[in-house]
Tab-separated table of C-alpha atoms and ligand atoms in Angstrom:
chain	number	residue	atom	x	y	z
E	1	MET	CA	87.445	-66.717	2.172
E	2	THR	CA	86.338	-69.620	-0.011
E	3	ALA	CA	82.601	-70.168	-0.006
E	4	ALA	CA	80.277	-72.247	-2.135
E	5	PRO	CA	79.547	-70.309	-5.300
E	6	SER	CA	76.069	-68.866	-5.276
E	7	ILE	CA	74.517	-66.659	-7.877
E	8	PRO	CA	70.744	-66.143	-8.222
E	9	ALA	CA	69.207	-69.582	-8.810
E	10	ASP	CA	67.034	-68.576	-11.773
E	11	LEU	CA	70.039	-67.250	-13.719
E	12	ASP	CA	72.127	-70.291	-12.831
E	13	LEU	CA	69.355	-72.650	-13.937
E	14	TRP	CA	68.906	-70.846	-17.248
E	15	LEU	CA	72.638	-71.092	-17.927
E	16	VAL	CA	72.648	-74.816	-17.065
E	17	GLU	CA	69.711	-75.494	-19.357
E	18	ASN	CA	71.203	-73.488	-22.222
E	19	ASP	CA	74.784	-74.680	-21.857
E	20	THR	CA	74.871	-76.952	-24.912
E	21	ARG	CA	73.253	-74.393	-27.173
E	22	SER	CA	75.588	-71.695	-25.872
E	23	MET	CA	78.682	-73.778	-26.633
E	24	ASP	CA	77.364	-74.701	-30.091
E	25	GLU	CA	76.847	-71.043	-30.885
E	26	LEU	CA	80.263	-70.048	-29.593
E	27	PHE	CA	81.767	-72.759	-31.801
E	28	ALA	CA	80.008	-71.212	-34.806
E	29	PHE	CA	81.391	-67.774	-33.898
E	30	LEU	CA	84.909	-69.197	-33.546
E	31	ARG	CA	84.714	-70.933	-36.938
E	32	ILE	CA	84.614	-67.544	-38.685
E	33	PRO	CA	88.235	-66.515	-39.448
E	34	SER	CA	87.766	-62.811	-38.735
E	35	VAL	CA	91.430	-61.858	-39.083
E	36	SER	CA	91.315	-58.071	-39.163
E	37	ALA	CA	94.899	-57.627	-40.342
E	38	ARG	CA	94.370	-59.506	-43.614
E	39	SER	CA	92.319	-58.017	-46.416
E	40	GLU	CA	91.679	-61.496	-47.864
E	41	HIS	CA	89.629	-62.073	-44.687
E	42	ASN	CA	87.525	-58.908	-45.029
E	43	ALA	CA	84.434	-60.901	-45.963
E	44	ASP	CA	84.963	-63.199	-42.955
E	45	THR	CA	85.402	-60.240	-40.639
E	46	ALA	CA	82.146	-58.765	-41.953
E	47	ARG	CA	80.503	-62.177	-41.453
E	48	ALA	CA	81.616	-62.257	-37.801
E	49	ALA	CA	80.058	-58.822	-37.270
E	50	ALA	CA	76.823	-59.999	-38.879
E	51	TRP	CA	76.845	-63.183	-36.793
E	52	LEU	CA	77.244	-61.247	-33.540
E	53	HIS	CA	74.618	-58.730	-34.595
E	54	ALA	CA	72.132	-61.552	-35.239
E	55	SER	CA	72.872	-63.201	-31.870
E	56	LEU	CA	72.297	-59.976	-29.988
E	57	ALA	CA	69.080	-59.337	-31.897
E	58	ARG	CA	67.922	-62.874	-31.101
E	59	ILE	CA	68.316	-62.419	-27.333
E	60	GLY	CA	66.217	-59.235	-27.458
E	61	PHE	CA	68.626	-56.400	-28.177
E	62	THR	CA	68.152	-53.673	-30.766
E	63	SER	CA	71.283	-54.229	-32.777
E	64	GLN	CA	72.951	-52.385	-35.601
E	65	ILE	CA	76.043	-52.953	-37.727
E	66	MET	CA	77.664	-49.540	-38.081
E	67	PRO	CA	80.238	-48.908	-40.794
E	68	THR	CA	83.609	-47.261	-40.142
E	69	PRO	CA	86.423	-46.522	-42.612
E	70	GLY	CA	87.681	-49.995	-41.585
E	71	HIS	CA	85.812	-52.971	-40.166
E	72	PRO	CA	82.322	-52.282	-38.795
E	73	VAL	CA	81.276	-51.760	-35.180
E	74	VAL	CA	78.328	-53.717	-33.780
E	75	VAL	CA	76.220	-51.620	-31.420
E	76	ALA	CA	73.377	-53.385	-29.617
E	77	GLU	CA	71.148	-51.757	-27.021
E	78	TRP	CA	68.594	-52.760	-24.424
E	79	ARG	CA	67.121	-49.748	-22.674
E	80	LYS	CA	64.041	-50.916	-20.820
E	81	ALA	CA	65.435	-51.000	-17.285
E	82	PRO	CA	63.416	-49.367	-14.486
E	83	PRO	CA	63.770	-45.574	-14.210
E	84	GLY	CA	66.951	-44.568	-12.417
E	85	ALA	CA	68.785	-47.766	-13.354
E	86	PRO	CA	72.360	-47.232	-14.560
E	87	THR	CA	73.560	-47.824	-18.111
E	88	VAL	CA	76.353	-50.312	-18.646
E	89	LEU	CA	78.505	-50.392	-21.776
E	90	ILE	CA	80.150	-53.724	-22.559
E	91	TYR	CA	83.081	-53.562	-24.963
E	92	GLY	CA	84.762	-56.429	-26.768
E	93	HIS	CA	86.304	-57.290	-30.126
E	94	TYR	CA	85.175	-59.834	-32.695
E	95	ASP	CA	88.371	-59.706	-34.744
E	96	VAL	CA	91.257	-62.081	-34.129
E	97	GLN	CA	94.974	-62.330	-34.764
E	98	PRO	CA	96.261	-64.321	-37.740
E	99	SER	CA	96.541	-68.048	-36.970
E	100	GLU	CA	99.973	-68.671	-38.493
E	101	PRO	CA	102.088	-70.720	-38.033
E	102	ASN	CA	99.212	-73.137	-38.733
E	103	GLU	CA	101.376	-76.262	-38.563
E	104	LEU	CA	101.968	-75.673	-34.856
E	105	TRP	CA	98.273	-75.999	-33.923
E	106	THR	CA	97.238	-79.372	-32.466
E	107	SER	CA	93.807	-78.943	-34.080
E	108	PRO	CA	93.081	-76.316	-36.758
E	109	ALA	CA	92.761	-72.732	-35.510
E	110	PHE	CA	89.266	-72.229	-36.884
E	111	GLU	CA	87.898	-75.673	-35.989
E	112	PRO	CA	87.139	-75.307	-32.275
E	113	ALA	CA	87.870	-78.391	-30.173
E	114	ILE	CA	87.656	-79.217	-26.474
E	115	ARG	CA	90.458	-81.225	-24.856
E	116	ASP	CA	91.046	-81.554	-21.105
E	117	GLY	CA	88.458	-78.917	-20.272
E	118	LYS	CA	90.080	-76.384	-22.597
E	119	LEU	CA	88.376	-74.916	-25.638
E	120	PHE	CA	91.022	-74.470	-28.338
E	121	ALA	CA	90.509	-72.031	-31.230
E	122	ARG	CA	91.842	-68.695	-32.467
E	123	GLY	CA	89.712	-66.108	-30.643
E	124	SER	CA	88.636	-68.519	-27.875
E	125	VAL	CA	90.127	-66.269	-25.206
E	126	ASP	CA	90.997	-63.163	-27.280
E	127	ASP	CA	88.278	-62.099	-27.445
E	128	LYS	CA	85.269	-63.919	-28.927
E	129	GLY	CA	84.916	-66.340	-26.020
E	130	GLN	CA	85.009	-63.542	-23.461
E	131	LEU	CA	82.580	-61.433	-25.468
E	132	TRP	CA	80.306	-64.475	-25.587
E	133	VAL	CA	80.438	-64.685	-21.780
E	134	HIS	CA	78.650	-61.328	-21.689
E	135	VAL	CA	76.151	-62.191	-24.426
E	136	MET	CA	75.147	-65.309	-22.489
E	137	ALA	CA	74.993	-63.455	-19.166
E	138	LEU	CA	72.623	-60.956	-20.780
E	139	ALA	CA	70.657	-63.779	-22.408
E	140	ALA	CA	70.249	-65.445	-18.998
E	141	HIS	CA	68.552	-62.345	-17.589
E	142	LEU	CA	66.291	-61.874	-20.592
E	143	GLY	CA	65.580	-65.608	-20.850
E	144	ALA	CA	64.907	-66.281	-17.173
E	145	ARG	CA	63.232	-63.001	-16.236
E	146	GLY	CA	62.325	-61.276	-19.483
E	147	THR	CA	64.146	-58.168	-18.278
E	148	LEU	CA	67.489	-56.718	-17.176
E	149	PRO	CA	68.205	-54.690	-14.040
E	150	VAL	CA	70.368	-52.213	-16.002
E	151	ASN	CA	70.306	-50.564	-19.410
E	152	VAL	CA	72.935	-52.152	-21.619
E	153	ILE	CA	74.957	-51.136	-24.663
E	154	VAL	CA	77.128	-53.796	-26.269
E	155	LEU	CA	79.844	-52.300	-28.449
E	156	ALA	CA	82.006	-54.776	-30.377
E	157	GLU	CA	84.683	-53.688	-32.782
E	158	GLY	CA	86.546	-55.549	-35.498
E	159	GLU	CA	89.872	-53.714	-35.389
E	160	GLU	CA	91.298	-54.170	-31.890
E	161	GLU	CA	94.071	-56.425	-33.122
E	162	VAL	CA	95.213	-53.770	-35.583
E	163	GLY	CA	95.283	-50.939	-33.048
E	164	SER	CA	91.642	-49.725	-33.111
E	165	PRO	CA	92.405	-46.943	-35.616
E	166	ASN	CA	88.741	-45.994	-36.065
E	167	LEU	CA	87.247	-46.533	-32.638
E	168	ALA	CA	88.130	-43.320	-30.793
E	169	PRO	CA	86.602	-41.172	-33.595
E	170	PHE	CA	83.563	-43.500	-33.543
E	171	ILE	CA	83.087	-43.030	-29.792
E	172	GLU	CA	83.519	-39.253	-30.198
E	173	LYS	CA	80.946	-39.145	-32.964
E	174	HIS	CA	78.395	-41.239	-31.066
E	175	ARG	CA	79.234	-40.034	-27.574
E	176	ALA	CA	75.633	-39.100	-26.729
E	177	ARG	CA	74.293	-42.475	-27.763
E	178	LEU	CA	77.139	-44.315	-25.999
E	179	SER	CA	76.840	-42.256	-22.831
E	180	CYS	CA	76.899	-44.629	-19.838
E	181	ASP	CA	77.678	-45.006	-16.141
E	182	HIS	CA	80.026	-47.988	-16.317
E	183	VAL	CA	82.205	-49.654	-18.950
E	184	ILE	CA	82.922	-53.375	-18.565
E	185	ILE	CA	85.551	-55.237	-20.590
E	186	SER	CA	86.510	-58.904	-20.515
E	187	ASP	CA	89.621	-59.183	-22.680
E	188	SER	CA	92.305	-60.228	-20.199
E	189	ALA	CA	93.324	-63.094	-17.951
E	190	MET	CA	92.982	-64.191	-14.343
E	191	PHE	CA	96.112	-64.368	-12.203
E	192	ALA	CA	95.827	-68.144	-11.733
E	193	PRO	CA	93.201	-70.903	-12.000
E	194	GLY	CA	90.380	-70.350	-9.530
E	195	ILE	CA	91.516	-66.824	-8.638
E	196	PRO	CA	89.182	-64.206	-10.144
E	197	SER	CA	91.072	-61.043	-10.994
E	198	ILE	CA	90.368	-57.374	-11.519
E	199	LEU	CA	92.831	-55.397	-13.610
E	200	SER	CA	94.272	-52.242	-12.151
E	201	SER	CA	96.404	-51.184	-15.096
E	202	LEU	CA	97.259	-51.718	-18.749
E	203	ARG	CA	100.378	-50.612	-20.524
E	204	GLY	CA	100.176	-48.336	-23.532
E	205	LEU	CA	101.867	-48.887	-26.854
E	206	ALA	CA	103.947	-47.029	-29.414
E	207	TYR	CA	104.857	-49.117	-32.459
E	208	PHE	CA	107.354	-48.234	-35.215
E	209	GLU	CA	108.920	-49.533	-38.381
E	210	VAL	CA	112.541	-48.494	-38.866
E	211	THR	CA	114.058	-48.773	-42.337
E	212	VAL	CA	117.758	-48.229	-42.996
E	213	ARG	CA	118.901	-47.888	-46.610
E	214	GLY	CA	122.480	-48.040	-47.862
E	215	PRO	CA	123.730	-48.793	-51.375
E	216	SER	CA	121.093	-48.736	-54.108
E	217	SER	CA	121.251	-52.535	-54.399
E	218	ASP	CA	122.704	-55.559	-52.588
E	219	LEU	CA	126.469	-55.798	-53.092
E	220	HIS	CA	129.169	-58.499	-53.117
E	221	SER	CA	130.371	-58.369	-49.510
E	222	GLY	CA	133.970	-59.143	-50.543
E	223	MET	CA	134.212	-56.659	-53.385
E	224	TYR	CA	132.605	-53.817	-51.409
E	225	GLY	CA	132.615	-54.819	-47.732
E	226	GLY	CA	134.847	-52.689	-45.552
E	227	ALA	CA	134.453	-49.586	-47.660
E	228	VAL	CA	130.648	-49.305	-47.709
E	229	VAL	CA	128.430	-48.890	-44.636
E	230	ASN	CA	126.368	-52.031	-44.105
E	231	PRO	CA	122.727	-51.059	-43.323
E	232	ALA	CA	122.199	-54.217	-41.262
E	233	MET	CA	125.213	-53.375	-39.087
E	234	ALA	CA	124.108	-49.752	-38.817
E	235	LEU	CA	120.602	-50.784	-37.780
E	236	ALA	CA	121.949	-53.343	-35.298
E	237	ARG	CA	124.114	-50.670	-33.681
E	238	ALA	CA	121.215	-48.234	-33.463
E	239	LEU	CA	118.989	-50.888	-31.922
E	240	ALA	CA	121.682	-51.896	-29.443
E	241	SER	CA	121.854	-48.282	-28.274
E	242	LEU	CA	118.249	-48.382	-27.049
E	243	HIS	CA	119.118	-49.971	-23.674
E	244	ASP	CA	121.915	-49.395	-21.197
E	245	SER	CA	123.813	-52.168	-19.424
E	246	ARG	CA	121.309	-52.223	-16.547
E	247	GLY	CA	118.345	-52.847	-18.818
E	248	ARG	CA	117.055	-49.289	-18.756
E	249	ILE	CA	115.934	-47.536	-21.910
E	250	ALA	CA	118.701	-45.162	-22.940
E	251	ILE	CA	116.579	-42.617	-24.821
E	252	LYS	CA	116.902	-39.129	-23.409
E	253	GLY	CA	113.743	-38.034	-21.613
E	254	PHE	CA	112.039	-41.428	-21.959
E	255	TYR	CA	111.252	-41.813	-18.256
E	256	ASP	CA	110.329	-38.159	-17.648
E	257	ARG	CA	106.581	-38.730	-17.529
E	258	VAL	CA	106.614	-42.047	-15.650
E	259	ARG	CA	104.451	-41.633	-12.554
E	260	PRO	CA	105.241	-44.063	-9.726
E	261	PHE	CA	102.573	-46.639	-8.910
E	262	PRO	CA	100.794	-46.108	-5.574
E	263	ALA	CA	102.585	-47.848	-2.702
E	264	ALA	CA	99.453	-49.864	-1.913
E	265	VAL	CA	99.333	-51.315	-5.452
E	266	LEU	CA	103.030	-52.255	-5.319
E	267	LYS	CA	102.541	-53.828	-1.911
E	268	GLY	CA	99.558	-55.854	-3.139
E	269	MET	CA	101.671	-57.054	-6.061
E	270	LYS	CA	104.365	-58.356	-3.714
E	271	LYS	CA	101.746	-60.443	-1.906
E	272	LEU	CA	100.622	-62.290	-5.041
E	273	PRO	CA	101.992	-65.809	-5.271
E	274	HIS	CA	104.572	-65.541	-8.039
E	275	SER	CA	107.571	-67.791	-8.554
E	276	ASP	CA	110.375	-66.778	-10.912
E	277	ALA	CA	111.565	-70.381	-11.083
E	278	ARG	CA	108.155	-71.585	-12.260
E	279	PHE	CA	107.875	-68.634	-14.660
E	280	ARG	CA	111.288	-69.479	-16.197
E	281	LYS	CA	110.313	-73.108	-16.551
E	282	GLU	CA	107.000	-72.270	-18.215
E	283	LEU	CA	108.808	-70.140	-20.782
E	284	GLY	CA	111.745	-72.470	-21.287
E	285	VAL	CA	114.434	-69.904	-20.395
E	286	ARG	CA	117.377	-70.246	-18.021
E	287	ALA	CA	117.406	-66.650	-16.832
E	288	LEU	CA	115.119	-63.652	-16.893
E	289	GLY	CA	116.029	-60.200	-18.161
E	290	GLY	CA	114.971	-56.595	-17.962
E	291	GLU	CA	115.662	-53.802	-15.540
E	292	ALA	CA	117.992	-54.561	-12.663
E	293	GLY	CA	116.506	-54.329	-9.178
E	294	LYS	CA	112.821	-54.864	-10.047
E	295	THR	CA	110.640	-57.880	-9.418
E	296	THR	CA	109.155	-59.732	-12.391
E	297	LEU	CA	105.597	-58.538	-11.764
E	298	GLU	CA	106.856	-54.984	-11.316
E	299	LYS	CA	108.691	-55.225	-14.648
E	300	LEU	CA	105.661	-56.644	-16.434
E	301	TRP	CA	102.998	-54.408	-14.978
E	302	THR	CA	104.562	-51.140	-13.887
E	303	ARG	CA	107.565	-50.439	-16.086
E	304	PRO	CA	107.868	-49.295	-19.697
E	305	THR	CA	109.769	-51.434	-22.200
E	306	CYS	CA	111.283	-51.340	-25.641
E	307	GLU	CA	111.332	-54.510	-27.763
E	308	ILE	CA	112.335	-55.523	-31.259
E	309	ASN	CA	109.307	-57.302	-32.714
E	310	GLY	CA	110.817	-58.104	-36.078
E	311	LEU	CA	114.108	-57.842	-37.899
E	312	LEU	CA	114.795	-58.303	-41.592
E	313	SER	CA	117.862	-57.916	-43.736
E	314	GLY	CA	120.196	-59.709	-46.094
E	315	TYR	CA	120.362	-63.401	-46.789
E	316	THR	CA	118.313	-65.676	-44.522
E	317	GLY	CA	117.953	-68.779	-46.706
E	318	GLU	CA	119.816	-72.077	-46.573
E	319	GLY	CA	123.603	-71.996	-46.344
E	320	ALA	CA	125.808	-68.967	-46.827
E	321	LYS	CA	125.649	-66.066	-49.243
E	322	THR	CA	128.271	-63.356	-49.140
E	323	VAL	CA	126.174	-60.283	-49.543
E	324	LEU	CA	126.185	-56.737	-48.223
E	325	PRO	CA	122.466	-55.973	-48.005
E	326	GLY	CA	121.144	-52.744	-49.479
E	327	GLU	CA	118.485	-52.386	-46.805
E	328	ALA	CA	117.545	-53.416	-43.282
E	329	MET	CA	114.261	-53.132	-41.440
E	330	ALA	CA	113.134	-53.525	-37.835
E	331	LYS	CA	109.771	-53.383	-36.092
E	332	VAL	CA	110.260	-51.773	-32.708
E	333	SER	CA	107.627	-51.191	-30.066
E	334	PHE	CA	107.462	-49.577	-26.659
E	335	ARG	CA	105.057	-50.495	-23.858
E	336	LEU	CA	104.178	-47.388	-21.913
E	337	VAL	CA	103.037	-46.700	-18.366
E	338	PRO	CA	101.142	-43.718	-16.960
E	339	ASP	CA	101.650	-40.821	-17.835
E	340	GLN	CA	103.742	-41.588	-20.930
E	341	ARG	CA	102.214	-40.607	-24.278
E	342	PRO	CA	102.756	-42.418	-27.584
E	343	GLU	CA	103.169	-39.142	-29.491
E	344	ILE	CA	105.922	-37.960	-27.137
E	345	VAL	CA	107.708	-41.320	-27.297
E	346	GLU	CA	107.526	-41.061	-31.099
E	347	ARG	CA	109.360	-37.737	-31.016
E	348	LEU	CA	112.007	-38.987	-28.563
E	349	PHE	CA	112.558	-42.260	-30.431
E	350	LYS	CA	112.895	-40.559	-33.814
E	351	SER	CA	115.444	-38.080	-32.557
E	352	HIS	CA	117.407	-40.847	-30.798
E	353	ILE	CA	117.591	-42.905	-34.004
E	354	MET	CA	118.496	-39.857	-36.108
E	355	ARG	CA	121.299	-39.009	-33.674
E	356	GLN	CA	122.608	-42.583	-33.944
E	357	LEU	CA	122.413	-42.631	-37.730
E	358	PRO	CA	122.812	-39.051	-38.976
E	359	ALA	CA	122.811	-38.116	-42.663
E	360	THR	CA	126.618	-38.304	-42.629
E	361	SER	CA	126.627	-41.943	-41.464
E	362	GLY	CA	126.381	-43.401	-44.977
E	363	VAL	CA	122.841	-44.739	-44.580
E	364	THR	CA	119.432	-43.085	-44.640
E	365	VAL	CA	116.866	-43.882	-41.992
E	366	ASN	CA	113.118	-43.703	-42.016
E	367	VAL	CA	111.044	-44.193	-38.850
E	368	LYS	CA	107.354	-44.727	-39.416
E	369	ALA	CA	104.839	-44.779	-36.552
E	370	LEU	CA	102.392	-47.679	-37.055
E	371	HIS	CA	100.107	-47.349	-34.073
E	372	GLY	CA	99.893	-46.219	-30.506
E	373	GLY	CA	97.683	-46.203	-27.452
E	374	ARG	CA	97.803	-44.607	-24.053
E	375	PRO	CA	98.483	-46.523	-20.846
E	376	TRP	CA	95.676	-46.805	-18.320
E	377	ARG	CA	95.329	-47.100	-14.560
E	378	ALA	CA	92.139	-47.758	-12.594
E	379	ASP	CA	90.889	-45.926	-9.537
E	380	LEU	CA	89.715	-49.213	-8.006
E	381	ASP	CA	87.068	-47.826	-5.774
E	382	GLY	CA	83.493	-46.840	-6.253
E	383	PRO	CA	80.314	-48.817	-6.815
E	384	LEU	CA	81.516	-50.532	-10.002
E	385	TYR	CA	84.428	-52.195	-8.215
E	386	ASP	CA	82.378	-53.100	-5.156
E	387	ALA	CA	79.783	-54.729	-7.385
E	388	ALA	CA	82.467	-56.623	-9.306
E	389	LYS	CA	84.017	-57.993	-6.132
E	390	THR	CA	80.655	-59.252	-4.881
E	391	ALA	CA	79.745	-60.829	-8.218
E	392	LEU	CA	83.124	-62.537	-8.665
E	393	ARG	CA	82.969	-63.876	-5.124
E	394	ALA	CA	79.512	-65.297	-5.830
E	395	ALA	CA	80.606	-67.099	-9.001
E	396	PHE	CA	84.127	-68.214	-8.063
E	397	GLY	CA	83.662	-68.740	-4.322
E	398	ARG	CA	86.532	-66.479	-3.364
E	399	ASP	CA	87.540	-62.841	-3.343
E	400	PRO	CA	89.195	-61.456	-6.462
E	401	VAL	CA	92.791	-60.268	-6.502
E	402	ILE	CA	93.936	-57.008	-8.048
E	403	VAL	CA	96.431	-57.507	-10.864
E	404	GLY	CA	98.260	-55.391	-13.402
E	405	GLU	CA	98.773	-56.248	-17.033
E	406	GLY	CA	101.614	-55.848	-19.487
E	407	GLY	CA	99.431	-55.924	-22.608
E	408	SER	CA	97.464	-53.076	-24.123
E	409	ILE	CA	93.876	-52.347	-25.040
E	410	PRO	CA	94.318	-48.987	-26.738
E	411	VAL	CA	90.726	-47.882	-26.452
E	412	VAL	CA	90.350	-48.172	-22.662
E	413	GLY	CA	91.747	-44.704	-22.017
E	414	ASP	CA	89.497	-43.306	-24.746
E	415	PHE	CA	86.375	-44.681	-23.060
E	416	GLU	CA	87.288	-42.938	-19.833
E	417	ARG	CA	88.286	-39.720	-21.560
E	418	ILE	CA	85.373	-39.411	-23.981
E	419	LEU	CA	82.522	-40.984	-22.013
E	420	GLY	CA	83.713	-39.990	-18.546
E	421	ALA	CA	82.742	-43.396	-17.172
E	422	PRO	CA	84.943	-45.693	-15.077
E	423	VAL	CA	86.167	-48.876	-16.769
E	424	LEU	CA	86.177	-52.312	-15.141
E	425	LEU	CA	88.513	-54.877	-16.669
E	426	VAL	CA	87.648	-58.358	-15.583
E	427	GLY	CA	89.007	-61.216	-17.661
E	428	PHE	CA	88.556	-64.968	-17.717
E	429	GLY	CA	91.671	-66.178	-19.512
E	430	LEU	CA	94.475	-68.001	-17.717
E	431	PRO	CA	98.266	-67.917	-17.777
E	432	GLY	CA	99.505	-70.041	-20.665
E	433	GLU	CA	96.341	-69.330	-22.697
E	434	ASN	CA	98.450	-68.830	-25.855
E	435	ALA	CA	96.727	-65.642	-26.980
E	436	HIS	CA	98.144	-64.604	-30.400
E	437	ALA	CA	99.984	-67.969	-30.545
E	438	PRO	CA	99.214	-71.502	-31.741
E	439	ASP	CA	96.821	-73.521	-29.532
E	440	GLU	CA	95.011	-70.517	-28.043
E	441	TRP	CA	92.480	-71.735	-25.471
E	442	ILE	CA	90.051	-70.732	-22.736
E	443	GLY	CA	88.983	-72.947	-19.835
E	444	VAL	CA	85.421	-74.229	-20.273
E	445	ASP	CA	84.965	-73.869	-16.520
E	446	ASN	CA	86.019	-70.222	-16.751
E	447	LEU	CA	83.499	-69.591	-19.524
E	448	GLN	CA	80.773	-70.972	-17.293
E	449	ARG	CA	81.855	-69.166	-14.151
E	450	GLY	CA	82.439	-66.003	-16.147
E	451	MET	CA	78.852	-66.063	-17.436
E	452	ARG	CA	77.588	-66.489	-13.883
E	453	ALA	CA	79.831	-63.735	-12.524
E	454	MET	CA	78.709	-61.282	-15.197
E	455	ALA	CA	75.032	-62.220	-14.797
E	456	ALA	CA	75.422	-61.561	-11.052
E	457	LEU	CA	77.283	-58.320	-11.771
E	458	TYR	CA	74.365	-56.815	-13.692
E	459	ASP	CA	72.157	-57.614	-10.683
E	460	GLU	CA	74.639	-55.915	-8.351
E	461	LEU	CA	74.843	-52.829	-10.556
E	462	GLY	CA	71.066	-52.637	-10.819
E	463	GLY	CA	70.919	-52.552	-7.025
I	501	LIG	N1	93.376	-58.731	-25.215
I	501	LIG	C1	94.621	-58.216	-25.645
I	501	LIG	C2	95.319	-57.352	-24.635
I	501	LIG	C3	95.576	-58.070	-23.339
I	501	LIG	C4	96.320	-59.216	-23.323
I	501	LIG	C5	95.050	-57.561	-22.196
I	501	LIG	C6	96.516	-59.892	-22.151
I	501	LIG	C7	95.251	-58.207	-21.020
I	501	LIG	C8	95.961	-59.399	-20.995
I	501	LIG	C9	94.432	-57.410	-26.910
I	501	LIG	O1	93.605	-58.074	-27.828
I	501	LIG	C10	95.779	-57.235	-27.579
I	501	LIG	O2	96.292	-58.196	-28.072
I	501	LIG	N2	96.318	-56.028	-27.598
I	501	LIG	C11	97.515	-55.752	-28.325
I	501	LIG	C12	97.541	-54.336	-28.780
I	501	LIG	C13	96.967	-54.110	-30.145
I	501	LIG	C14	97.170	-52.666	-30.523
I	501	LIG	C15	97.489	-55.035	-31.191
I	501	LIG	C16	98.742	-55.949	-27.472
I	501	LIG	O3	98.682	-55.830	-26.247
I	501	LIG	O4	99.780	-56.240	-28.061
I	502	LIG	MN1	91.904	-58.820	-26.954
I	503	LIG	MN1	94.830	-59.636	-28.863
C-alpha cells in the first residue's frame, strides 16, 4: 500500500522553491488575532479578511471582500479553465478562537513558532493553516503552469467559530455565483500521523444558556437556607436529570430521529487502530465515560451527546462564604447525529427543563438557544471521492482511511442543501493538535504534504 509519494513534478518543484516564502506569509496571517467572538478584535478580524483577499489577488484570483451583518466573507474566483471543466468551491474560515488562557501557551498565541516540526499558533490548524494549504496549492498551479485545470471559488468566512450565523443566508443570496460541482473543506484532522483521512460524518450542534433565578438577591445561607429554594441546587438537579444511569440522554423523544450508521461504516470504524488505554493516557483520565455498550469511536462519531460547557453560581473565590445565590447559569450543548435537528432538540430540551423546574418549584427558568447546526454524513462515492483518494495516495504514499468526527462545521449541510454539490472534508491536523486550546499546532510536514495533495486533487478533478 505504501508507495513513494509522487505528485506532478512541476507542482512539486514550485512548492519546494516557494516554501520559505509560503511559510513567511502564513506566519503573517497567523500574527493577526482575528478572534471573531470578541468585538475588541473586530479591526483585526477585518484585517485578516483583507490580508487573505490580497493574497488571493496576488496569485491571480479575482477577489472581493463582501460584507455581511457580521464579519465579512472573502470570495475569490478563477474561472478560466477549459470549457467543460468542473467548478470547485473551497471553503475555510479566517477567524479563530480566543487564545485564553494565555499563560498556558509555551510561546505567545499570535507569535507563530516552529518547534520539533510543529508550527504553534492560534489558527495554525483551525483553520488558517489549512486554508493556506489550498491557497498555496492553487498558487502552485498558477505559478508553475499559468493556469488551473478547474474553475475555482474560494469562500472564506470570519464567523465559523461563533456558529456561522450569516453564512447560510449569504450562500442563499449568492447561490448562482457560488454554484459549483464540488465543495472541498480542510478544517479537520487526520486519524494518525502519516495516515491521510477523509471524513464521512460531522456531528451537529444545539447550544443553550440556562438561567435559573430564585430570590431577588443573594441571601445569608444560614438565615434563609432550608426555607428558600436554592437556584444552584435546582439547576444542578435539572442538569443531573439529563442522563440516565447508563449514560443515555433522558429527554423524551431525543433519539427518535437518530438514523443508524450504515453497517459498512461501523465495520470500517472497528478496523481503525484505536487503543482506549492510549486514549486515556493522552487525556490524563483513569476511566472513560459515556453510553454503555459502545466503542469509543462509535461514541465520538456516531452518537449524540449532551454536555455542560459552563456552570456559574454563588461564591467561587478564595475560602468560604455562606451564601444562598440568587441565580445560577449553565451553558449546555448537544452534539447531534443524522437526522436530528437543532430546532427539534431545542423544543425537547426546553420542555424537559420546564418539567423539571415548573413555575411552582420556587425558581424561574429561562432557556436561550445560542446557536445550532445540522449534522452531516457523506455519500463517499462518486468522482470527488475517487479523485481525493488518488491525490492523497500520491502525496502521502498510502491510501486514505475513512473517519468520522465528533466536532461540527455548521455550514457543511447548508452547502449540500443550497448548492446541491457534494462536500469533501479532508483535513491535515493531527490528534493532540490542541485546537481551541493553548499550544495549538499543525505539523509542518502535513502542511507540505497537504499542499501537494490538494494541488494533485485539482489535477484529478480536471481530468
Ligand atoms: N474545525 C472545527 C470543527 C472540527 C474540529 C472539525 C475537529 C473536525 C475536527 C470548527 O472550527 C469548530 O471548532 N467547530 C465548532 C462549532 C462552532 C459552531 C463553534 C465545534 O465543533 O465546536
Ligand atoms: Mn475550524
Ligand atoms: Mn474551531
